[in-house]
Structure formats: C-alpha cells, structure tokens
Short mmCIF file of C-alpha atoms and ligand atoms in Angstrom, two decimals:
data_model
loop_
_atom_site.label_atom_id
_atom_site.label_comp_id
_atom_site.label_asym_id
_atom_site.label_seq_id
_atom_site.Cartn_x
_atom_site.Cartn_y
_atom_site.Cartn_z
CA MET A 118 30.39 25.59 22.89
CA ALA A 119 33.51 23.76 23.98
CA SER A 120 33.00 20.55 25.88
CA SER A 121 35.42 18.41 27.84
CA ALA A 122 33.38 15.37 26.88
CA VAL A 123 34.35 15.49 23.19
CA PRO A 124 36.64 12.49 22.71
CA LEU A 125 39.91 13.14 20.99
CA ASP A 126 39.17 10.58 18.30
CA ALA A 127 36.07 12.50 17.28
CA CYS A 128 38.11 15.60 16.76
CA LEU A 129 41.22 14.37 15.05
CA ARG A 130 41.96 12.61 11.88
CA VAL A 131 45.46 11.33 11.80
CA GLU A 132 47.33 10.61 8.62
CA GLU A 133 50.67 8.95 8.70
CA ASP A 134 53.56 10.15 6.68
CA ASN A 135 57.18 9.34 7.36
CA LYS A 136 57.71 11.34 10.47
CA TYR A 137 54.64 13.31 11.43
CA TYR A 138 50.95 12.92 11.88
CA ARG A 139 49.25 15.88 10.40
CA VAL A 140 46.33 16.56 12.69
CA LYS A 141 43.74 18.27 10.59
CA ARG A 142 40.84 20.27 11.84
CA ILE A 143 37.58 18.74 10.80
CA LYS A 144 34.01 19.78 11.54
CA LEU A 145 34.38 19.57 15.31
CA SER A 146 37.57 21.60 15.33
CA SER A 147 36.05 24.48 17.29
CA SER A 148 35.46 22.00 20.10
CA ILE A 149 39.11 21.26 20.53
CA GLY A 150 40.70 24.61 20.20
CA GLU A 151 40.55 28.17 19.05
CA ASP A 152 39.89 29.02 15.48
CA SER A 153 43.36 29.38 14.06
CA GLY A 154 42.29 29.28 10.45
CA ASP A 155 42.94 26.25 8.30
CA ALA A 156 46.60 25.87 9.20
CA PRO A 157 47.30 22.25 10.12
CA VAL A 158 48.72 21.69 13.57
CA VAL A 159 51.72 19.41 13.27
CA ILE A 160 52.15 16.89 16.06
CA PRO A 161 55.13 14.52 15.95
CA SER A 162 54.34 10.84 15.76
CA HIS A 163 53.93 9.01 19.06
CA PRO A 164 57.27 7.32 19.89
CA LEU A 165 55.53 3.92 20.15
CA GLY A 166 53.32 4.54 17.12
CA ILE A 167 50.08 4.76 19.18
CA LYS A 168 47.20 6.63 17.55
CA PRO A 169 43.94 8.13 18.84
CA SER A 170 41.07 5.66 19.35
CA GLY A 171 39.03 6.81 16.36
CA ASN A 172 41.64 5.42 14.00
CA ALA A 173 40.61 1.90 15.08
CA TYR A 174 37.45 2.17 13.00
CA THR A 175 39.34 2.13 9.74
CA ALA A 176 42.26 -0.07 10.79
CA SER A 177 42.58 -3.65 9.60
CA ARG A 178 44.46 -4.70 12.75
CA ASN A 179 44.19 -3.79 16.41
CA ILE A 180 46.87 -5.20 18.70
CA LYS A 181 44.79 -4.66 21.83
CA PHE A 182 42.91 -7.85 20.87
CA ALA A 183 46.16 -9.78 21.38
CA CYS A 184 46.35 -9.07 25.11
CA GLY A 185 44.04 -11.85 26.32
CA LEU A 186 41.32 -11.02 28.84
CA PHE A 187 42.83 -7.57 29.39
CA CYS A 188 41.38 -6.55 26.03
CA LYS A 189 37.91 -6.70 27.58
CA LEU A 190 38.76 -3.84 29.94
CA PRO A 191 38.12 -0.32 28.68
CA ASP A 192 41.42 1.56 28.50
CA GLU A 193 40.59 3.74 31.51
CA LEU A 194 39.89 0.69 33.69
CA LEU A 195 43.00 -1.11 32.47
CA ASN A 196 45.01 1.98 33.37
CA HIS A 197 43.46 2.09 36.88
CA PHE A 198 44.36 -1.56 37.36
CA LEU A 199 47.96 -0.89 36.31
CA GLU A 200 48.20 1.95 38.84
CA LYS A 201 48.02 -0.73 41.55
CA LEU A 202 51.06 -2.66 40.29
CA ASP A 203 54.65 -2.26 41.38
CA ALA A 204 57.56 -1.75 38.98
CA LEU A 205 58.46 -5.42 38.67
CA ASP A 206 54.88 -6.46 37.85
CA LEU A 207 54.59 -3.66 35.31
CA VAL A 208 57.77 -4.79 33.56
CA ARG A 209 56.69 -8.45 33.62
CA LEU A 210 53.23 -7.72 32.30
CA GLY A 211 54.66 -5.37 29.68
CA GLY A 212 56.80 -8.23 28.41
CA THR A 213 53.79 -10.33 27.42
CA CYS A 214 52.62 -8.43 24.34
CA LYS A 215 53.03 -5.15 22.50
CA ALA A 216 49.74 -3.62 23.65
CA LEU A 217 50.50 -4.31 27.30
CA TYR A 218 54.01 -3.00 26.77
CA ALA A 219 52.43 0.27 25.64
CA PHE A 220 49.94 0.41 28.54
CA THR A 221 52.56 -0.47 31.16
CA SER A 222 54.94 2.14 29.73
CA ALA A 223 52.56 5.04 30.39
CA GLU A 224 54.66 7.78 31.94
CA GLU A 225 52.08 8.68 34.60
CA LEU A 226 52.43 5.17 36.12
CA TRP A 227 56.20 5.54 36.42
CA LYS A 228 56.02 9.12 37.67
CA ASN A 229 53.71 7.95 40.49
CA LEU A 230 56.03 5.06 41.36
CA PHE A 231 59.01 7.42 41.39
CA ILE A 232 57.32 10.03 43.55
CA GLY A 233 55.88 7.34 45.88
CA PHE A 234 59.38 5.93 46.58
CA PRO A 235 61.90 8.50 45.35
CA PRO A 236 65.28 6.79 44.77
CA LYS A 237 68.13 8.39 46.74
CA ASN A 238 70.52 8.72 43.85
CA PHE A 239 69.45 8.73 40.28
CA VAL A 240 70.26 10.16 36.90
CA TRP A 241 67.47 11.68 34.82
CA TYR A 242 67.28 9.67 31.60
CA GLY A 243 64.60 11.64 29.78
CA THR A 244 61.50 9.73 30.92
CA TRP A 245 60.12 8.67 34.30
CA ARG A 246 60.19 5.01 33.23
CA SER A 247 63.80 4.95 32.09
CA THR A 248 64.86 6.98 35.14
CA TYR A 249 63.06 4.65 37.57
CA LEU A 250 64.42 1.55 35.85
CA LYS A 251 67.87 3.14 35.41
CA LEU A 252 67.77 2.60 31.67
CA PRO A 253 69.67 5.16 29.65
CA HIS A 254 67.24 6.38 27.00
CA THR A 255 67.78 4.30 23.88
CA PRO A 256 65.06 5.19 21.41
CA GLN A 257 66.39 2.80 18.76
CA PHE A 258 65.31 -0.14 20.95
CA ARG A 259 61.74 1.06 21.31
CA VAL A 260 59.04 -1.50 20.69
CA SER A 261 56.78 -0.48 17.84
CA CYS A 262 53.14 -0.50 18.93
CA ARG A 263 51.59 0.52 15.63
CA ASN A 264 48.01 -0.61 15.34
CA LEU A 265 47.24 0.34 18.92
CA PHE A 266 44.50 2.94 19.18
CA SER A 267 43.97 4.54 22.56
CA ASP A 268 42.99 8.02 23.68
CA VAL A 269 44.11 7.16 27.21
CA LEU A 270 47.65 6.66 25.93
CA TYR A 271 47.61 9.19 23.09
CA ARG A 272 45.99 12.14 24.91
CA PRO A 273 48.93 12.97 27.25
CA PHE A 274 51.27 12.83 24.27
CA HIS A 275 48.99 15.12 22.26
CA CYS A 276 48.79 17.56 25.19
CA ALA A 277 52.59 17.54 25.53
CA HIS A 278 53.05 18.54 21.88
CA MET A 279 50.05 20.59 20.81
CA SER A 280 50.67 24.16 19.77
CA LEU A 281 49.93 26.69 22.52
CA GLU A 282 49.83 29.58 20.10
CA PRO A 283 46.11 29.52 19.23
CA TYR A 284 45.25 29.98 22.90
CA THR A 285 47.72 32.67 23.77
CA THR A 286 47.53 34.97 20.76
CA ASN A 287 44.80 37.26 19.41
CA ILE A 288 43.72 38.23 22.92
CA PRO A 289 40.43 40.19 22.56
CA SER A 290 41.03 43.85 23.42
CA GLN A 291 38.39 43.84 26.19
CA ASN A 292 40.29 40.98 27.92
CA LEU A 293 43.72 42.52 27.67
CA ILE A 294 45.39 43.36 31.01
CA PRO A 295 46.70 46.95 30.99
CA ARG A 296 50.44 47.63 31.02
CA PHE A 297 52.16 50.64 32.59
CA PRO A 298 55.78 51.55 33.15
CA ASP A 299 54.95 51.99 36.85
CA LEU A 300 52.23 53.24 39.22
CA THR A 301 52.49 55.37 42.33
CA HIS A 302 51.26 53.94 45.62
CA GLU A 303 48.44 56.51 45.57
CA GLU A 304 47.32 55.34 42.13
CA PHE A 305 47.48 51.70 43.20
CA SER A 306 45.50 52.36 46.38
CA ALA A 307 42.88 54.54 44.75
CA GLU A 308 42.19 52.56 41.58
CA TRP A 309 44.10 49.34 41.11
CA THR A 310 43.92 47.10 44.20
CA ASP A 311 41.06 45.10 42.60
CA THR A 312 42.44 44.97 39.08
CA PRO A 313 45.17 42.94 37.38
CA PHE A 314 47.88 45.02 35.65
CA ILE A 315 51.44 44.66 34.42
CA LEU A 316 54.34 46.98 35.27
CA THR A 317 57.25 47.09 32.86
CA SER A 318 59.85 49.16 34.80
CA PRO A 319 60.40 48.04 38.43
CA VAL A 320 61.87 44.55 37.78
CA LYS A 321 64.45 45.99 35.39
CA GLU A 322 66.10 47.75 38.36
CA TRP A 323 66.68 44.55 40.32
CA SER A 324 70.15 43.02 40.36
CA VAL A 325 68.64 39.55 39.78
CA TYR A 326 67.14 40.71 36.49
CA LYS A 327 69.70 39.72 33.81
CA ASN A 328 72.03 38.25 36.48
CA TRP A 329 69.72 35.34 37.24
CA THR A 330 68.94 32.86 34.51
CA PRO A 331 68.52 29.10 34.94
CA LYS A 332 72.07 28.77 33.60
CA THR A 333 73.70 31.27 35.97
CA LEU A 334 71.85 29.74 38.91
CA LEU A 335 73.15 26.33 37.89
CA SER A 336 76.73 27.53 38.02
CA LYS A 337 76.25 28.72 41.60
CA TYR A 338 73.66 26.45 43.19
CA ALA A 339 73.99 23.14 41.29
CA ASN A 340 73.88 21.04 44.47
CA VAL A 341 71.32 23.06 46.39
CA ARG A 342 68.04 21.16 46.72
CA PHE A 343 64.91 23.01 45.65
CA ARG A 344 61.31 21.93 46.03
CA ALA A 345 59.57 20.84 42.83
CA GLU A 346 56.02 19.77 43.72
CA ALA A 347 56.49 16.56 45.77
CA VAL A 348 60.27 16.20 45.39
CA ASP A 349 63.39 18.04 46.59
CA TRP A 350 66.01 17.80 43.87
CA PRO A 351 69.46 19.35 43.49
CA LEU A 352 69.18 22.16 40.95
CA LYS A 353 71.41 20.28 38.50
CA THR A 354 68.99 17.32 38.52
CA TYR A 355 65.98 19.57 38.04
CA MET A 356 67.72 21.31 35.13
CA ASP A 357 68.57 17.95 33.54
CA TYR A 358 64.88 17.15 33.83
CA MET A 359 63.82 20.55 32.49
CA ASN A 360 66.15 20.31 29.49
CA ASN A 361 65.37 16.74 28.62
CA SER A 362 61.70 15.91 29.12
CA SER A 363 58.48 16.37 27.29
CA GLU A 364 55.39 16.19 29.44
CA GLU A 365 51.80 17.33 29.48
CA SER A 366 52.19 18.78 33.01
CA PRO A 367 55.90 19.16 33.72
CA LEU A 368 57.17 19.06 37.28
CA TYR A 369 57.30 22.69 38.46
CA LEU A 370 60.02 24.07 40.74
CA PHE A 371 58.27 26.16 43.38
CA ASP A 372 60.52 26.89 46.35
CA ARG A 373 59.46 28.97 49.35
CA SER A 374 62.86 28.91 51.10
CA PHE A 375 65.01 30.14 48.20
CA VAL A 376 66.12 33.31 50.04
CA GLU A 377 67.61 31.26 52.88
CA LYS A 378 68.96 28.50 50.62
CA MET A 379 70.68 30.99 48.30
CA ASP A 380 71.68 33.28 51.15
CA ILE A 381 70.53 36.47 49.41
CA SER A 382 69.23 39.70 50.88
CA VAL A 383 65.89 41.13 49.93
CA GLY A 384 64.31 44.56 50.32
CA LYS A 385 64.93 48.07 49.07
CA ASP A 386 67.22 49.04 51.95
CA ALA A 387 69.12 45.77 52.34
CA LYS A 388 72.84 45.69 51.53
CA ASP A 389 73.53 43.96 48.16
CA THR A 390 69.83 43.47 47.73
CA ALA A 391 68.69 40.94 45.13
CA TYR A 392 65.21 42.43 44.62
CA TRP A 393 62.49 44.38 46.40
CA PRO A 394 58.70 44.50 46.04
CA PRO A 395 57.57 47.12 43.51
CA THR A 396 57.01 50.27 45.53
CA CYS A 397 53.49 50.93 44.26
CA PHE A 398 52.13 48.08 46.41
CA GLY A 399 53.08 50.02 49.55
CA GLU A 400 53.04 48.52 53.00
CA ASP A 401 52.45 44.78 53.30
CA PHE A 402 50.23 44.42 56.38
CA PHE A 403 51.13 40.75 56.93
CA SER A 404 54.55 42.08 57.97
CA VAL A 405 53.01 42.84 61.38
CA LEU A 406 53.16 39.06 61.93
CA GLY A 407 56.97 39.05 61.73
CA ASP A 408 58.33 35.48 61.84
CA GLN A 409 54.79 34.17 62.22
CA ARG A 410 53.59 35.34 58.82
CA PRO A 411 52.56 32.54 56.46
CA ASP A 412 54.75 31.53 53.49
CA CYS A 413 54.96 34.54 51.27
CA ARG A 414 57.64 34.25 48.58
CA TRP A 415 58.62 31.65 46.04
CA MET A 416 61.16 31.15 43.29
CA ILE A 417 59.47 29.49 40.35
CA MET A 418 61.17 27.67 37.48
CA GLY A 419 59.82 25.39 34.81
CA PRO A 420 59.98 24.36 31.17
CA GLU A 421 57.56 25.29 28.41
CA ARG A 422 54.01 24.01 29.29
CA SER A 423 54.64 24.04 33.03
CA GLY A 424 52.42 26.34 35.05
CA SER A 425 49.65 26.65 37.59
CA THR A 426 46.09 25.42 37.10
CA PHE A 427 43.21 27.66 38.22
CA HIS A 428 43.46 28.64 41.87
CA LYS A 429 43.07 31.60 44.20
CA ASP A 430 46.06 32.70 46.24
CA PRO A 431 46.18 31.70 49.91
CA ASN A 432 44.44 33.54 52.73
CA ALA A 433 42.88 36.12 50.36
CA THR A 434 46.29 37.73 49.83
CA SER A 435 47.22 39.72 46.74
CA ALA A 436 50.37 38.83 44.83
CA TRP A 437 52.89 40.08 42.34
CA ASN A 438 54.67 37.74 39.95
CA ALA A 439 57.86 38.95 38.26
CA VAL A 440 59.30 37.19 35.22
CA LEU A 441 63.11 37.11 35.13
CA THR A 442 63.47 34.90 32.04
CA GLY A 443 60.92 33.44 29.62
CA THR A 444 57.27 34.36 29.11
CA LYS A 445 54.07 33.50 30.95
CA TYR A 446 50.50 33.47 29.68
CA TRP A 447 47.94 34.57 32.30
CA LEU A 448 44.20 33.93 32.39
CA LEU A 449 42.33 35.54 35.30
CA PHE A 450 38.75 35.88 36.54
CA PRO A 451 37.37 37.92 39.42
CA SER A 452 35.39 36.13 42.09
CA HIS A 453 32.42 37.11 44.18
CA PRO A 454 29.63 35.09 45.82
CA THR A 455 27.25 36.28 43.09
CA LEU A 456 29.54 35.30 40.19
CA PRO A 457 29.94 31.80 38.79
CA PRO A 458 33.49 30.37 38.89
CA PRO A 459 35.49 30.38 35.63
CA PRO A 460 34.28 27.86 33.04
CA GLY A 461 35.56 24.36 33.88
CA VAL A 462 36.27 25.21 37.51
CA ILE A 463 34.15 23.56 40.20
CA ILE A 464 33.59 25.30 43.49
CA SER A 465 31.99 23.96 46.68
CA PRO A 466 28.73 25.64 47.80
CA ASP A 467 30.49 27.57 50.60
CA GLN A 468 33.13 28.66 48.05
CA SER A 469 35.84 27.13 50.22
CA GLU A 470 37.06 24.40 47.88
CA ILE A 471 38.16 24.96 44.31
CA THR A 472 38.60 22.02 41.99
CA SER A 473 40.23 22.44 38.63
CA PRO A 474 40.22 18.84 37.44
CA LEU A 475 42.01 19.23 34.12
CA SER A 476 45.64 19.76 33.21
CA ILE A 477 46.41 23.16 31.71
CA ALA A 478 46.60 21.69 28.20
CA GLU A 479 43.27 19.87 28.61
CA TYR A 480 41.75 23.08 29.94
CA LEU A 481 42.92 24.96 26.87
CA LEU A 482 41.50 22.27 24.57
CA SER A 483 38.15 22.09 26.32
CA PHE A 484 37.36 25.43 27.92
CA HIS A 485 39.63 28.18 26.67
CA SER A 486 37.39 29.44 23.93
CA LEU A 487 34.44 29.64 26.35
CA ALA A 488 36.63 31.23 29.04
CA ARG A 489 37.78 33.88 26.59
CA ARG A 490 34.16 34.79 25.81
CA THR A 491 33.10 34.87 29.47
CA PRO A 492 32.59 38.35 30.97
CA GLY A 493 35.29 39.21 33.48
CA CYS A 494 38.00 37.23 31.67
CA ARG A 495 41.38 38.95 31.69
CA GLU A 496 44.44 37.76 29.75
CA ALA A 497 48.04 38.79 29.15
CA ILE A 498 51.47 37.60 28.22
CA CYS A 499 54.02 38.71 30.79
CA HIS A 500 57.55 39.00 29.41
CA ALA A 501 60.94 38.93 31.10
CA GLY A 502 61.45 42.11 33.12
CA GLU A 503 57.72 42.58 33.77
CA VAL A 504 55.63 42.03 36.88
CA LEU A 505 51.92 41.18 37.06
CA HIS A 506 49.56 42.09 39.89
CA VAL A 507 47.11 39.36 40.99
CA PRO A 508 44.38 41.00 43.09
CA SER A 509 43.14 39.26 46.24
CA GLY A 510 40.55 36.59 45.49
CA TRP A 511 41.03 36.43 41.72
CA PHE A 512 41.13 33.01 40.04
CA HIS A 513 44.18 32.58 37.85
CA LEU A 514 45.76 30.05 35.52
CA VAL A 515 49.37 30.51 34.40
CA LEU A 516 51.19 28.80 31.56
CA ASN A 517 54.89 29.11 30.75
CA LEU A 518 55.28 29.62 27.02
CA SER A 519 58.99 28.94 27.23
CA GLU A 520 61.43 27.89 29.94
CA SER A 521 60.93 30.47 32.65
CA LEU A 522 62.32 31.76 35.92
CA ALA A 523 60.15 33.98 38.12
CA LEU A 524 59.79 35.38 41.61
CA THR A 525 56.46 35.85 43.32
CA GLN A 526 55.42 37.37 46.60
CA ASN A 527 52.06 37.49 48.38
CA PHE A 528 51.09 40.56 50.36
CA VAL A 529 48.23 42.34 52.08
CA PRO A 530 47.68 45.90 50.88
CA ARG A 531 45.76 48.34 53.07
CA ARG A 532 42.58 48.07 51.02
CA ARG A 533 42.45 44.26 51.30
CA ILE A 534 43.01 43.86 55.07
CA ALA A 535 39.27 43.35 55.60
CA ASP A 536 39.18 40.51 53.02
CA VAL A 537 42.09 38.77 54.71
CA LEU A 538 40.56 39.09 58.18
CA GLU A 539 37.24 37.81 56.85
CA PHE A 540 38.99 34.85 55.22
CA LEU A 541 40.96 33.96 58.36
CA ARG A 542 37.77 34.21 60.44
CA ASP A 543 35.27 32.48 58.11
CA GLN A 544 37.30 29.97 56.07
CA LYS A 545 39.37 28.41 58.85
CA SER A 546 39.74 25.07 57.08
CA GLN A 547 41.28 26.83 54.07
CA VAL A 548 43.82 28.91 55.99
CA SER A 549 47.29 27.83 54.87
CA GLY A 550 51.01 28.53 55.05
CA PHE A 551 51.20 29.28 58.80
CA ALA A 552 53.53 27.30 61.08
CA ASP A 553 51.79 24.50 62.99
CA ASP A 554 51.94 26.39 66.29
CA VAL A 555 49.70 29.16 64.89
CA THR A 556 46.28 27.77 65.76
CA ASP A 557 44.29 31.02 65.55
CA ALA A 558 45.54 32.99 62.56
CA PHE A 559 42.57 35.39 62.76
CA GLY A 560 43.21 36.22 66.42
CA LEU A 561 46.92 36.60 65.76
CA PHE A 562 46.47 39.03 62.86
CA LEU A 563 43.77 41.00 64.66
CA GLY A 564 45.92 41.28 67.78
CA ARG A 565 48.98 42.44 65.88
CA LEU A 566 47.04 45.03 63.91
CA LYS A 567 45.62 46.35 67.17
CA GLU A 568 49.10 46.59 68.63
CA ARG A 569 50.92 48.05 65.61
CA CYS A 570 48.32 50.12 63.74
CA PRO A 571 45.19 50.63 65.87
CA GLU A 572 43.75 53.42 63.66
CA VAL A 573 43.95 51.24 60.56
CA LEU A 574 42.27 48.39 62.44
CA GLU A 575 39.48 50.68 63.60
CA ASP A 576 38.63 51.59 59.98
CA VAL A 577 38.88 47.96 58.89
CA LEU A 578 36.52 46.78 61.66
CA GLU A 579 34.02 49.44 60.65
CA GLU A 580 34.24 48.16 57.08
CA LEU A 581 33.69 44.58 58.25
CA GLU A 582 30.71 45.66 60.32
CA LYS A 583 29.15 47.28 57.24
CA ARG A 584 29.80 44.14 55.18
CA GLY A 585 28.20 42.00 57.91
CA THR A 586 25.09 44.18 57.93
CA LYS A 587 24.81 43.97 54.16
CA ALA A 588 25.22 40.19 54.22
CA ARG A 589 22.53 39.83 56.91
CA LYS A 590 20.16 41.99 54.87
CA ARG A 591 20.84 39.93 51.78
CA LYS A 592 20.05 36.75 53.69
CA SER A 593 16.78 38.13 54.99
CA ARG A 594 15.46 38.98 51.54
CA GLY A 595 12.05 37.40 50.98
CA LYS A 596 11.28 34.42 48.78
CA TRP A 597 9.40 36.74 46.45
CA GLU A 598 12.50 38.74 45.67
CA GLU A 599 14.47 35.55 45.05
CA LEU A 600 11.81 34.41 42.59
CA VAL A 601 11.75 37.77 40.84
CA LYS A 602 15.55 37.67 40.63
CA MET A 603 15.39 34.33 38.83
CA ASN A 604 13.77 36.10 35.89
CA GLU A 605 16.41 38.79 35.74
CA PRO A 606 19.44 38.34 33.49
CA ARG A 607 22.16 36.38 35.27
CA GLN A 608 25.24 38.20 36.51
CA GLY A 609 27.76 37.71 33.80
CA ASP A 610 25.23 37.41 30.96
CA GLY A 611 25.81 40.95 29.86
CA GLU A 612 28.45 43.48 30.72
CA PHE A 613 30.79 42.35 33.41
CA GLY A 614 30.24 43.68 36.92
CA PHE A 615 31.17 42.52 40.36
CA GLY A 616 27.54 42.12 41.28
CA PHE A 617 27.76 44.81 43.94
CA GLY A 618 24.93 46.49 42.06
CA ASN A 619 22.68 43.85 43.61
CA ASP A 620 23.68 45.02 47.04
CA ASP A 621 21.50 48.07 46.84
CA ASP A 622 20.49 47.68 50.43
CA GLU A 623 18.74 51.01 50.66
CA GLU A 624 15.94 49.45 48.61
CA VAL A 625 15.61 46.35 50.74
CA PRO A 626 12.33 46.67 52.61
O1 AKG B 767 54.13 31.59 37.87
C1 AKG B 767 53.20 30.84 38.13
O2 AKG B 767 53.10 29.70 37.74
C2 AKG B 767 52.07 31.38 38.96
C3 AKG B 767 52.35 31.30 40.39
C4 AKG B 767 51.14 31.53 41.21
O3 AKG B 767 50.06 31.73 40.76
C5 AKG B 767 51.27 31.51 42.65
O4 AKG B 767 52.39 31.50 43.16
O5 AKG B 767 50.24 31.54 43.33
FE1 FE2 B 768 48.71 32.13 42.38
#
C-alpha cells in the first residue's frame, strides 16, 4: 500500500553522471509510484547539486555540518525558522555558508515573500528568488552545494520534474470515464446527472475553440490583469511566468471576471457569441438568481503540472470544464455520507471541511496507486475540444499534462436542485461565491424558485421531505443494528455503490 510517510531517501538511489541523476526504482518503488516496468525515470540534476537525504549515509562529506548551530536543527525546523525572516536577513544568512545559501534559496520562501508584499512593477526572471531580488537569472553564477543532502530541499525539485506518465496512462477500464459525441437533454436528465462523462462535439462549435490559445490571447489582452491564485498579473507577465518557470505547484490563472474583462458575449443566442453551455445540461436553475447568483464561470490557464487538488465544487453545484488547448488528467470520486473520502483526503465529521494536504505531485507519489484501486474511482484525459461533466458533490483532482487553456461553468440542473437547497440550508458556513449582501442564500434561492417555477419547487420540496424522513429513520436505528452493521463488509470493500442500498427504510422497524 502506498504511504505518504515513506521518505524520499528510502525510495531513491541517486547516481551522478555528467548531467543527470538516474533515479532507479528499488524495492520500495511501488510506494512512490505506479508500476511502470523497469524503465528508469530520468530527473535532471538539482541546479545547486542537492541530493536526497539518504545519500548522506554513503557520502564522505556533508556541508550541513559547516553551518554552526543551525546544523542541529532538523531540516523541517530550519525551514520553519527561515519562513520568519525577511528578504534581507535571508540574503545575509545565505552568505555565511553554502548549506545556508541552499536553505535560504528555497523557492517557497521567496514565493511567500513575493505574495506577502507583491512588488508593483517587476520582471519575471525565472524564479521567485531572482524575481523578488531583481536578479536576472544567471545560472553560471550559481553556488555549487554538492554534498548537501536534504529531502526538504530536494523533494519540491523532484516533484517539479518527475514523469507524470505512469499516473495518467494505463487507466483501468472500470475507471475510465465514458466519452460521447453529445447527449440530448433527456438522456442527461434521465441517466447522467450523477455520472462524469466527456462530450467530444459541442466545444468544437464554439468560436473560441481554435481562435483562443494562450498566444492569441496574449496578442489581444497582454495588459489585462487576470487573477492567478493570490495575485492579479497582466497576462503578459503571467505568460512570461508560465513559459519560464519550473515548479511543483505552478501558480494557476483562475479568473472569474474574464467575460467582463475581455468584453465578450456568451450564450447560444448572443450576437458574436464566444461560447455557450453544452445544450444537454439544459436549464441552469441558479439563473433564477440573476445578478445575485454566486460566481459561476472561470477562465483557467496554467503550465504543465498546474491543476486543482481534491475538492468539491461550491454550493453542491455541478460543472462542465471545456479544454480549449492542452490536455487535463481527471481523477474523480463520488461522495455520500456512507462513503469514505478519497484516499489521502481528510474530511471533518460533519463533512463540511475537506483537507487535501498534499500537492498534486505528492498525491500522485503517495496515494495514486491506492486511489486507482479504490471502488468509485473515475479517471480520464480530456483533450482540446472536449468537455467533462463534474456531477454535484463529486471530489475531483485535475492535473494539466501540458500548458492548457480551459473554460468552466458551474450550474444547477433540475435533478440537483434539492442537493443545492440542502447545502445552502445545512452547510451555511461553507456557502461561497455570493456577494456580501446576500446573507441568506437558502432563503433567496427558495424564494426565487417559488416566484419563477413554483411547480418545480413543489416537486423539489417533496423530495427534500422524503430525504428528511429517511435521514430521521436512519438516525433512530437502534444500537443493535449499528453493531450488526459493523460486521458487514464496509461500503466500498466490494463493488462500488452509492450506499443507498442501506437506506432500505421499509425494513426499519
Ligand atoms: O481545470 C481545472 O483545474 C479544474 C477546475 C475545477 O475543478 C473547478 O473550477 O472547480
Ligand atoms: Fe472543481
């Protein structure tokens, strides 16, 4: 079984040749990745010459011992200490010896400094450190830190260069997400609202497909600022970053106001429309909220290895995600109170908070092989011109396998209105994306549904009433039944099911 606790040095043996470390798979190899045969995975050498900790055992020199009392601190603790320093102190301390130069050069430290106090004007110089310090990247002046052995420093580099192929190929047939040219709304409503699928035709009709690439956008919107996680950068700066960086978790452009910023029209009937939601999804019931609907559409751009760690989409909405350029690897799991979360994902007892503590690359190293074997797991590679459906409530992790540009939109199909109302009513602290003046999202949605589509609301309320009765019956089950259940096979041990089989309320005494 994969384990996040396996240290890198236990898994890797690193041999130096002129340019590359050949990272060979040894006995523990199944703990760090998928079985990709005996082919060695080639990782370039660390620019400072740092190697994984395990190499210290056979080394005749270790330069960490030259950094005075700091050498007594475990690497993790030393790194935490350095997180408290400002740029000047980091540079000064880094000037005292080679090992401290390496520790104070860690990119994460400089990224945090940059994002904490973003400079007004800057040029991207290839790394967060050189950008923050305004040092054009000059690799020939790098300090050599050979004979420094640290997983803390080596791991992010490994994750930024490891091959993604073993994790994204050979998808088991039972996990594979189905692909269709298109579906009718009737087919979607009757069979597919709870299931991920890919459509290969609709996106190819949009004018933005083929006309929008990162390059064509650059020629038109170079100075427009787009949101990328915690920063708003002009597109030309983000593209400099995207084309000239190499990170474990690259900064991801994720902009919810792109329609307004780019002044485009959207929707099937709009003049000169850029794109429209695939018709099979039918009416989006959050549209009854008009201007008060929560954020619902994003333009997404990022380099290879960027992506989204495991999450569920906001407010129990469903989503579609259309790839315009590049390719995305998707890993999805259904969720239900009776199902455990995906391997490696931690969920609070009331299911309201999801924590996915690892970067995507670390997740692949530690949990992917288990995830792939877990019932319910669904996987796919979505190519340019294709759109993937993410059903309401499903956990998903997304990884860009190459530079990619995508559009995504969240919506509420008829069959999921009850889930959204339940979420807005019962998970108030998790409700997101509404303007600050919306203090009662549940009341607002309920009121609008009553006003605009009273018959639909009547059916939905009936459905919610039934769900409430079932939940109350489940709660009132006796201790005896709970004990008996403990001896039954766990949901997820055998064939995958949503666990609704356990809701056989007719048999509840
Ligand atoms: O393209 C991606 O990274 C996935 C986006 C996503 O999951 C989301 O917008 O919720
Ligand atoms: Fe999502």
